[in-house]
Amino acid sequence: MSERPGLKQVEARKSLGQHFLFDPNILKRTALAAGPVTGRTVIEVGPGPGGLTRALLDEGASRVITVEADERFSSALLDWPEKATGRLHVHAGDARKVNWENLVEHAASELPIMIIANLPYNVGTPLLVDWLKAGDWRGEMGLMFQKEVAERICAKPGEKHYGRLAVLSQAVAKTHIAFTLPPGAFRPPPKVDSAVAVLQPLPKDQRFDDLETLEAVTATAFGQRRKMLRASLKSFAKANRIDLQEWLAASEIDPEARPETLDQTAFRRLARYASTSR
Ligand code: SAM
């Protein structure tokens, strides 16, 4: 793996969640966590000094589309030979403002696109939710988060971290944690452990496509996670002019159940009824 001289010395910006990886083995494991990248187009948010970008290119990605908010890094990437040959796209700017559909249409020919990234902690979750809602262009994702966020994505009913993010993620993907890393693996080290969550898209006929309603229902249910559903869903039912009792009965939900006991199919029933009644 070739490494750009000098970039290790760049001062990390805390406000941009900068914790860099330089170990080639860890970078390769991250690049391949969601499966082979050979011949695939990959989006990478936050390439930073480019260790993961280099690993993705070395492992055979046909194209890597980077989105980086720190212009010290985006401008350094412009000098890479793969930029000249078209294998590397550099988008300088805030990933939260990217129109992913447009970016994909403009830059890519092979669909679906993988998303592989060591995400900045402050924007990782909203980006993931945007991607979960994305269309068929989005393929496998291998995303490094704070370990707790990765656990929230992969949790099952009854587990400590089960909530909105698990239900939304598992509505469209099969999820697992590929591996965890201690703070010392990064420079500078973050305060907590990190983990790579892998999301493999479900076949189309197994996906739940109304994520907007599912998001609204889970946000209400888990917003008051200690309450029984007949209490926590009351405000949602009222706001959407849904008869709460009928809603719970038609969705085969025990009114006294708490949200963490409901599985994916139960939340889907609640969301389906709510979307047809709204
Ligand atoms: N991929 C590199 C690595 O693994 O060493 C860097 C990962 S670092 C955790 C996160 C990167 O995301 C930084 O390079 C940071 O500048 C960038 N970043 C932070 N906020 C961003 C945003 N809103 N849009 C795009 N990039 C962002």
Coordinates of C-alpha atoms and ligand atoms in Angstrom, one line a residue:
M1 CA 0.0 0.0 0.0
S2 CA 1.4 3.4 -0.9
E3 CA 1.0 6.1 1.6
R4 CA 1.0 9.8 1.0
P5 CA 3.9 11.4 2.8
G6 CA 3.1 14.1 5.3
L7 CA -0.7 13.4 5.7
K8 CA -0.2 11.6 9.0
Q9 CA 1.1 14.9 10.4
V10 CA -2.0 16.9 9.5
E11 CA -3.7 18.1 12.7
A12 CA -7.0 16.3 13.3
R13 CA -10.2 18.5 13.5
K14 CA -12.3 17.5 16.4
S15 CA -15.4 19.3 15.0
L16 CA -15.2 17.0 12.0
G17 CA -15.0 13.8 14.0
Q18 CA -11.5 13.1 12.7
H19 CA -10.0 9.8 14.0
F20 CA -7.8 8.2 11.4
L21 CA -6.8 4.6 10.6
F22 CA -3.4 3.8 9.2
D23 CA -2.9 0.1 9.9
P24 CA -3.0 -1.7 6.5
N25 CA -4.6 -4.8 7.9
I26 CA -7.4 -2.9 9.6
L27 CA -8.0 -0.9 6.5
K28 CA -8.2 -4.0 4.3
R29 CA -10.6 -5.6 6.7
T30 CA -12.8 -2.5 6.7
A31 CA -12.7 -2.3 2.9
L32 CA -13.8 -5.9 2.6
A33 CA -16.2 -6.1 5.5
A34 CA -19.3 -6.0 3.3
G35 CA -17.9 -8.4 0.7
P36 CA -15.5 -8.2 -2.3
V37 CA -15.3 -4.7 -3.8
T38 CA -13.8 -6.0 -7.1
G39 CA -15.4 -4.3 -10.1
R40 CA -17.8 -2.4 -7.8
T41 CA -18.5 1.3 -7.4
V42 CA -18.1 2.4 -3.8
I43 CA -19.1 5.6 -2.1
E44 CA -16.8 6.6 0.8
V45 CA -17.8 9.5 3.1
G46 CA -14.9 11.1 4.9
P47 CA -11.8 9.7 3.2
G48 CA -9.5 11.9 5.3
P49 CA -5.9 11.1 4.6
G50 CA -7.1 8.3 2.3
G51 CA -6.1 5.0 4.0
L52 CA -9.4 3.4 3.3
T53 CA -9.7 4.9 -0.1
R54 CA -6.3 3.4 -1.0
A55 CA -7.4 0.0 0.3
L56 CA -10.6 0.1 -1.7
L57 CA -8.7 0.9 -4.9
D58 CA -6.0 -1.7 -4.2
E59 CA -8.7 -4.3 -3.6
G60 CA -10.1 -3.7 -7.1
A61 CA -13.0 -1.3 -6.7
S62 CA -13.7 -0.1 -10.2
R63 CA -14.6 3.4 -8.9
V64 CA -14.5 5.2 -5.6
I65 CA -16.7 8.3 -5.0
T66 CA -15.4 10.2 -2.1
V67 CA -17.2 13.0 -0.2
E68 CA -15.0 15.0 2.1
A69 CA -15.8 18.1 4.1
D70 CA -12.2 19.0 5.0
E71 CA -10.6 20.7 1.9
R72 CA -7.1 19.8 3.1
F73 CA -8.0 16.2 2.3
S74 CA -10.2 16.6 -0.7
S75 CA -7.5 18.7 -2.4
A76 CA -4.8 16.2 -1.6
L77 CA -6.9 13.4 -3.2
L78 CA -7.0 15.4 -6.5
D79 CA -3.3 14.5 -7.0
W80 CA -3.9 10.8 -6.9
P81 CA -3.2 9.0 -10.2
E82 CA -6.7 7.3 -10.0
K83 CA -8.3 10.7 -10.2
A84 CA -6.7 11.2 -13.6
T85 CA -7.8 7.8 -14.8
G86 CA -11.4 8.3 -13.6
R87 CA -11.4 5.5 -10.9
L88 CA -11.5 8.2 -8.1
H89 CA -14.1 10.9 -7.8
V90 CA -13.6 13.7 -5.3
H91 CA -16.6 15.6 -4.1
A92 CA -15.6 18.4 -1.8
G93 CA -18.3 19.3 0.7
D94 CA -20.7 18.3 3.5
A95 CA -22.1 14.8 3.0
R96 CA -25.3 15.9 4.7
K97 CA -26.0 18.2 1.8
V98 CA -25.3 15.7 -1.0
N99 CA -28.2 14.7 -3.3
W100 CA -27.2 11.0 -3.5
E101 CA -29.4 10.2 -6.4
N102 CA -27.8 13.0 -8.5
L103 CA -24.3 12.0 -7.4
V104 CA -24.8 8.4 -8.3
E105 CA -26.4 9.2 -11.6
H106 CA -23.6 11.6 -12.5
A107 CA -20.7 9.4 -11.4
A108 CA -21.5 5.8 -11.6
S109 CA -22.4 3.2 -14.2
E110 CA -22.5 0.0 -12.1
L111 CA -25.4 -0.4 -9.7
P112 CA -26.0 -1.2 -6.9
I113 CA -23.3 0.9 -5.3
M114 CA -21.5 -0.2 -2.1
I115 CA -21.0 2.4 0.7
I116 CA -17.9 1.8 2.8
A117 CA -16.8 4.4 5.3
N118 CA -15.2 5.2 8.6
L119 CA -17.9 7.7 9.4
P120 CA -17.6 10.9 11.4
Y121 CA -19.4 10.2 14.7
N122 CA -21.6 13.3 14.6
V123 CA -23.2 12.7 11.2
G124 CA -23.1 8.9 10.9
T125 CA -26.6 8.2 12.0
P126 CA -28.5 10.7 9.9
L127 CA -26.5 9.7 6.9
L128 CA -27.4 6.0 7.5
V129 CA -31.1 6.9 7.8
D130 CA -30.9 8.7 4.4
W131 CA -29.2 5.7 2.8
L132 CA -31.8 3.3 4.3
K133 CA -34.5 5.4 2.6
A134 CA -32.5 5.4 -0.7
G135 CA -33.7 3.6 -3.8
D136 CA -32.3 0.5 -5.6
W137 CA -29.0 2.2 -6.3
R138 CA -27.8 1.4 -2.8
G139 CA -26.1 -1.9 -2.2
E140 CA -24.1 -3.4 0.6
M141 CA -22.9 -1.1 3.4
G142 CA -19.9 -1.5 5.7
L143 CA -19.8 1.4 8.1
M144 CA -17.5 2.1 11.0
F145 CA -19.4 3.8 13.9
Q146 CA -19.1 4.2 17.6
K147 CA -19.6 0.6 18.9
E148 CA -22.9 1.5 20.5
V149 CA -24.3 2.8 17.2
A150 CA -23.3 -0.4 15.4
E151 CA -25.1 -2.3 18.2
R152 CA -28.2 -0.2 17.8
I153 CA -28.3 -1.1 14.1
C154 CA -27.9 -4.8 14.7
A155 CA -29.9 -5.3 17.9
K156 CA -32.7 -7.8 18.2
P157 CA -36.0 -7.5 20.2
G158 CA -35.4 -7.5 23.9
E159 CA -31.7 -6.5 23.6
K160 CA -30.5 -3.4 25.4
H161 CA -29.8 -1.4 22.2
Y162 CA -33.0 -2.5 20.3
G163 CA -34.9 0.6 19.1
R164 CA -35.7 2.8 16.1
L165 CA -32.4 2.3 14.3
A166 CA -32.6 -1.5 14.5
V167 CA -36.2 -1.6 13.2
L168 CA -35.4 0.8 10.3
S169 CA -32.1 -0.9 9.3
Q170 CA -33.6 -4.4 9.5
A171 CA -36.6 -3.3 7.4
V172 CA -34.4 -3.1 4.4
A173 CA -31.2 -5.0 5.3
K174 CA -29.7 -8.0 7.0
T175 CA -27.3 -6.6 9.6
H176 CA -24.3 -7.9 11.6
I177 CA -21.2 -6.5 13.3
A178 CA -18.1 -7.5 11.4
F179 CA -15.6 -6.5 14.0
T180 CA -14.8 -4.0 16.8
L181 CA -11.8 -1.8 17.3
P182 CA -10.4 -0.3 20.5
P183 CA -9.7 3.5 20.7
G184 CA -5.9 2.8 20.2
A185 CA -6.5 1.7 16.6
F186 CA -7.1 5.3 15.6
R187 CA -5.1 8.5 15.6
P188 CA -6.1 10.5 17.6
P189 CA -7.9 7.8 19.6
P190 CA -11.6 8.4 20.2
K191 CA -13.1 8.0 23.7
V192 CA -15.0 4.8 23.0
D193 CA -14.7 1.6 21.0
S194 CA -15.7 1.5 17.4
A195 CA -17.3 -1.3 15.3
V196 CA -18.1 -2.0 11.6
A197 CA -21.8 -2.6 11.0
V198 CA -22.5 -4.5 7.8
L199 CA -25.9 -4.1 6.1
Q200 CA -26.7 -6.5 3.2
P201 CA -29.9 -5.4 1.3
L202 CA -32.8 -7.7 1.6
P203 CA -34.3 -9.1 -1.6
K204 CA -36.9 -6.6 -2.9
D205 CA -39.9 -8.7 -1.9
Q206 CA -38.7 -8.9 1.7
R207 CA -38.1 -5.1 2.1
F208 CA -40.5 -2.8 3.8
D209 CA -40.7 0.3 1.6
D210 CA -42.6 2.8 3.6
L211 CA -39.7 3.9 5.8
E212 CA -41.2 7.3 6.5
T213 CA -44.1 5.8 8.3
L214 CA -42.0 3.2 10.0
E215 CA -39.7 5.9 11.2
A216 CA -42.6 8.0 12.6
V217 CA -44.1 5.0 14.4
T218 CA -40.8 3.8 15.9
A219 CA -39.8 7.3 17.0
T220 CA -43.1 7.6 18.9
A221 CA -43.0 4.1 20.4
F222 CA -39.3 4.2 21.5
G223 CA -39.5 7.9 22.4
Q224 CA -41.2 6.6 25.6
R225 CA -39.8 3.2 25.7
R226 CA -40.8 2.4 29.3
K227 CA -44.4 3.0 28.6
M228 CA -46.9 0.5 27.3
L229 CA -47.8 1.0 23.6
R230 CA -51.4 2.0 24.4
A231 CA -49.9 5.0 26.1
S232 CA -46.8 5.8 24.0
L233 CA -48.8 5.6 20.7
K234 CA -51.7 7.7 21.9
S235 CA -50.3 11.0 20.6
F236 CA -49.4 9.5 17.2
A237 CA -52.9 8.0 16.8
K238 CA -54.6 11.3 17.8
A239 CA -52.4 13.4 15.5
N240 CA -53.2 11.1 12.6
R241 CA -56.8 10.5 13.4
I242 CA -56.4 6.8 14.0
D243 CA -58.5 4.9 16.4
L244 CA -55.8 3.6 18.8
Q245 CA -57.7 0.5 19.9
E246 CA -58.6 -0.5 16.4
W247 CA -55.0 0.1 15.3
L248 CA -53.5 -2.1 17.9
A249 CA -56.1 -4.8 17.4
A250 CA -55.8 -4.8 13.6
S251 CA -52.0 -5.0 14.0
E252 CA -52.3 -7.9 16.5
I253 CA -50.4 -5.9 19.2
D254 CA -51.0 -6.3 22.9
P255 CA -51.8 -2.8 24.1
E256 CA -49.8 -3.5 27.3
A257 CA -46.7 -4.5 25.4
R258 CA -43.6 -2.3 25.5
P259 CA -41.9 -1.4 22.3
E260 CA -38.7 -3.4 22.9
T261 CA -40.7 -6.6 22.8
L262 CA -42.1 -6.0 19.3
D263 CA -40.3 -7.6 16.4
Q264 CA -39.8 -6.3 12.8
T265 CA -43.0 -7.8 11.5
A266 CA -45.1 -6.3 14.4
F267 CA -43.7 -2.8 13.6
R268 CA -44.4 -3.4 9.9
R269 CA -48.0 -4.2 10.7
L270 CA -48.3 -1.0 12.8
A271 CA -46.8 1.1 10.0
R272 CA -48.8 -0.5 7.3
Y273 CA -52.1 0.2 9.1
A274 CA -51.0 3.7 10.0
S275 CA -50.1 4.6 6.4
T276 CA -53.4 3.4 5.0
S277 CA -55.3 5.3 7.7
R278 CA -53.4 8.5 7.6
Ligands
SAM1 N1 -11.6 7.5 6.3 C1 -10.5 8.1 7.1 C2 -9.9 7.0 7.9 O1 -10.5 6.0 8.1 O2 -8.7 7.2 8.4 C3 -11.1 9.2 8.0 C4 -12.2 8.9 8.9 S1 -12.6 10.1 10.1 C5 -13.4 9.2 11.3 C6 -14.0 11.0 9.4 C7 -13.8 11.8 8.1 O3 -15.0 12.4 7.7 C8 -12.8 13.0 8.3 O4 -11.9 13.0 7.2 C9 -13.7 14.2 8.3 O5 -13.1 15.4 7.8 C10 -14.8 13.8 7.4 N2 -16.1 14.5 7.6 C11 -16.6 14.9 8.8 N3 -17.8 15.4 8.7 C12 -18.1 15.3 7.4 C13 -19.3 15.7 6.6 N4 -20.3 16.3 7.1 N5 -19.2 15.5 5.2 C14 -18.1 14.8 4.7 N6 -17.0 14.5 5.4 C15 -17.0 14.7 6.7

